[in-house]
Every structure is written in structure tokens, then in C-alpha cells.
JSON list of C-alpha atoms in Angstrom, two decimals:
[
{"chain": "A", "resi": 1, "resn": "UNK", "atom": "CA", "xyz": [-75.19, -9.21, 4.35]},
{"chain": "A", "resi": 2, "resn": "UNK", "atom": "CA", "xyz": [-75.98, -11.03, 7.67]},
{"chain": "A", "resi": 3, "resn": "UNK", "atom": "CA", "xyz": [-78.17, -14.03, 7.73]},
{"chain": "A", "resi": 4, "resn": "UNK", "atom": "CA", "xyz": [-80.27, -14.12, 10.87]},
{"chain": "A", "resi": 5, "resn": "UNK", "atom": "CA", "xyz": [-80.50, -17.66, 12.59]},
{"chain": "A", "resi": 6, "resn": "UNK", "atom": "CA", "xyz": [-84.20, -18.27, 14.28]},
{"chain": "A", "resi": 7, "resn": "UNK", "atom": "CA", "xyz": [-82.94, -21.39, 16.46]},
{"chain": "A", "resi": 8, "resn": "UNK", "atom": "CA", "xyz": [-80.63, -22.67, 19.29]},
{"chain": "A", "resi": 9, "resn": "UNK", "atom": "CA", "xyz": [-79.95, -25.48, 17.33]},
{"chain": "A", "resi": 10, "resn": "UNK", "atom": "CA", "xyz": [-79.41, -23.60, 14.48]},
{"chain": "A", "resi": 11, "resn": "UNK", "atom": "CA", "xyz": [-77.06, -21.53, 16.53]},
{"chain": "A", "resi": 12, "resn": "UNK", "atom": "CA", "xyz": [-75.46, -24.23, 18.25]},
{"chain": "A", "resi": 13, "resn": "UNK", "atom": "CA", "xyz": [-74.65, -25.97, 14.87]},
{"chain": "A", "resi": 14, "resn": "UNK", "atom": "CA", "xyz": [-72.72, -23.02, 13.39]},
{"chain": "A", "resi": 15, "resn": "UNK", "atom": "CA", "xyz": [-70.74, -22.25, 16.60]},
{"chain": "A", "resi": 16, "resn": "UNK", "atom": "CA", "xyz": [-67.41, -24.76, 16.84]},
{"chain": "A", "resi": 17, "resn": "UNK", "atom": "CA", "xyz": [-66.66, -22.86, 13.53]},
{"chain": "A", "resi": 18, "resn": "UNK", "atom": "CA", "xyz": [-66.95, -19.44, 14.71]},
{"chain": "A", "resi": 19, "resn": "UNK", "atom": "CA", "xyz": [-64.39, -17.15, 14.71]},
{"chain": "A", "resi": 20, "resn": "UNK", "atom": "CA", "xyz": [-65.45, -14.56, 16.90]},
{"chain": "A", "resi": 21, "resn": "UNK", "atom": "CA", "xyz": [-69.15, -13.63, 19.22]},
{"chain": "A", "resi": 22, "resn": "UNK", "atom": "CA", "xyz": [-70.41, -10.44, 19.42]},
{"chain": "A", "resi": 23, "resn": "UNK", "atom": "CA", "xyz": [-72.85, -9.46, 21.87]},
{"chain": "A", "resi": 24, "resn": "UNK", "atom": "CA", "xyz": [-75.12, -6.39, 21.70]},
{"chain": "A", "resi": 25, "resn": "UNK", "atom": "CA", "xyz": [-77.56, -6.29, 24.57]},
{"chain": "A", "resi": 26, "resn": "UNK", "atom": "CA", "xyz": [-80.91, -3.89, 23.95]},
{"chain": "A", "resi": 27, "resn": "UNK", "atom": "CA", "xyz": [-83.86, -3.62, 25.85]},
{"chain": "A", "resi": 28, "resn": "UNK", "atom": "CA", "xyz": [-85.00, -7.13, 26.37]},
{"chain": "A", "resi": 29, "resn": "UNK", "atom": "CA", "xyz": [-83.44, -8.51, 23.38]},
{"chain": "A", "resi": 30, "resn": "UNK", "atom": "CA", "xyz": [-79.49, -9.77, 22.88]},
{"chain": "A", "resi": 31, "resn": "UNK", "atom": "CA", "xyz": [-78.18, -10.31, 19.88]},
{"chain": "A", "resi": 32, "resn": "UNK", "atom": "CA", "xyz": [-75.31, -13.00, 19.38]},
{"chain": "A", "resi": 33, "resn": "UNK", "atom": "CA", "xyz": [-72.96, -12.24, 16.38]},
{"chain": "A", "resi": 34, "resn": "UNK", "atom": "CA", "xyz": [-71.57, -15.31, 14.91]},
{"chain": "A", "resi": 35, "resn": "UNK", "atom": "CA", "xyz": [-68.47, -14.48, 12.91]},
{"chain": "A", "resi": 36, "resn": "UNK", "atom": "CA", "xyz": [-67.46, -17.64, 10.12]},
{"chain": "A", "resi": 37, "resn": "UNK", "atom": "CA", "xyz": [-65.00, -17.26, 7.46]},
{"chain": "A", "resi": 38, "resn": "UNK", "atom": "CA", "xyz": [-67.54, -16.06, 5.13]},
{"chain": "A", "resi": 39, "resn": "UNK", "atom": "CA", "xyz": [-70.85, -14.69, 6.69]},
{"chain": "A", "resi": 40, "resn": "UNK", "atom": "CA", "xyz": [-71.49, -13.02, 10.19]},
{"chain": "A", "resi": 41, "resn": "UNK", "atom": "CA", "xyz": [-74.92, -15.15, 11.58]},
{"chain": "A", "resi": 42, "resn": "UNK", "atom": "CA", "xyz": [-77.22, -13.29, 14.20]},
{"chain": "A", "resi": 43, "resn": "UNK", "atom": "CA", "xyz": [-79.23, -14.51, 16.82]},
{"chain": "A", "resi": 44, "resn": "UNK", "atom": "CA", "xyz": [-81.99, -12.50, 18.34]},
{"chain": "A", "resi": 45, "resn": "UNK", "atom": "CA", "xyz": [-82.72, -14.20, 22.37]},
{"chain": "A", "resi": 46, "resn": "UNK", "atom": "CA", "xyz": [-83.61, -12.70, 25.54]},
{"chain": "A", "resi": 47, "resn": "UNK", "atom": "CA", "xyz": [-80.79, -12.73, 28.20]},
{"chain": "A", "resi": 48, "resn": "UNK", "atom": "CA", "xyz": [-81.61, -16.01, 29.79]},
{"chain": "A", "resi": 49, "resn": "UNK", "atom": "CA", "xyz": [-80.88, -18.07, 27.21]},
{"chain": "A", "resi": 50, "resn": "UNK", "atom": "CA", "xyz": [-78.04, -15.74, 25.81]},
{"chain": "A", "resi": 51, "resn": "UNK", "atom": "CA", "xyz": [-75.99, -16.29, 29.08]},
{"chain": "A", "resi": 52, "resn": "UNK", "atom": "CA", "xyz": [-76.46, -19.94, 28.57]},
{"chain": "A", "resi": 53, "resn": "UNK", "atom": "CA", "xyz": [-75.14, -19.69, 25.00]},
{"chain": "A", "resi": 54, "resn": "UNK", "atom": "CA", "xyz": [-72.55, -17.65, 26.03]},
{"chain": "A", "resi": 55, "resn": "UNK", "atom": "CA", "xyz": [-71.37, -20.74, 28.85]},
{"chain": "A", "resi": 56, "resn": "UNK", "atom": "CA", "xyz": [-70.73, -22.53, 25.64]},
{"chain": "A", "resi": 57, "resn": "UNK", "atom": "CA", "xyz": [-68.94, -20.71, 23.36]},
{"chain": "A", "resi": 58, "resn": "UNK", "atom": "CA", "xyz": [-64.95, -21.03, 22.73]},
{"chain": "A", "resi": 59, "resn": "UNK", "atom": "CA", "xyz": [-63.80, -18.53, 20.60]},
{"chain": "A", "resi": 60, "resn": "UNK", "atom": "CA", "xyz": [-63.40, -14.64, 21.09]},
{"chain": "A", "resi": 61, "resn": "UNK", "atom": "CA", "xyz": [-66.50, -12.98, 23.07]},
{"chain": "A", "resi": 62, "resn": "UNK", "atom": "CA", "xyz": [-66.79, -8.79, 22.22]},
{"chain": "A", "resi": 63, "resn": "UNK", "atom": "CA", "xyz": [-69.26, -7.28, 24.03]},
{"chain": "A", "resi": 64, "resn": "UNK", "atom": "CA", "xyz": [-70.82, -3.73, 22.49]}
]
């Protein structure tokens, strides 16, 4: 079962450990998909800040 993250730090914390980032863009919302060894994390942003994330992370990016 996903855990859902509610903050950039929060987010920022669990990312030089991810394996993989999925992106899912909706109306107004983006989620970001962290992938660890043993839970997938989700982040719910608008696209601003997403493409910032996004600047920052180093593993695999899959876009749906």
C-alpha cells in the first residue's frame, strides 16, 4: 500500500534513495511516485513545484 508524503521536505528526504519517479499529471494536480526498496511514496503538487522537483531528481523518471 502507498504511503502518501504531504511535504517537500518530506519528499526531498526520501529521494537520494529512490529507485525510480513516476509522474502522472491530472488536471491541476501531479503526482510524483517515489519508488524505495520497500514502499512506493506519493506526492500530490501542482506543476510548478513538480518541475522543480523533477530538476532534482537522479534516478529513473517514467512519465504516464
Amino acid at each position: 500500500m502507498p504511503a502518501e508524503i504531504k511535504s517537500k521536505e518530506e519528499f526531498l528526504k526520501l529521494l537520494p534513495s529512490a529507485k525510480e519517479c513516476r509522474v502522472v499529471r491530472r488536471k491541476g494536480v501531479v503526482k510524483l511516485k517515489l519508488r524505495l526498496s520497500r514502499r512506493l511514496y506519493t506526492y500530490k503538487t501542482n506543476e510548478k513545484e513538480a518541475e522543480e522537483l523533477l530538476k532534482l531528481v537522479k534516478c529513473k523518471i517514467v512519465e504516464f
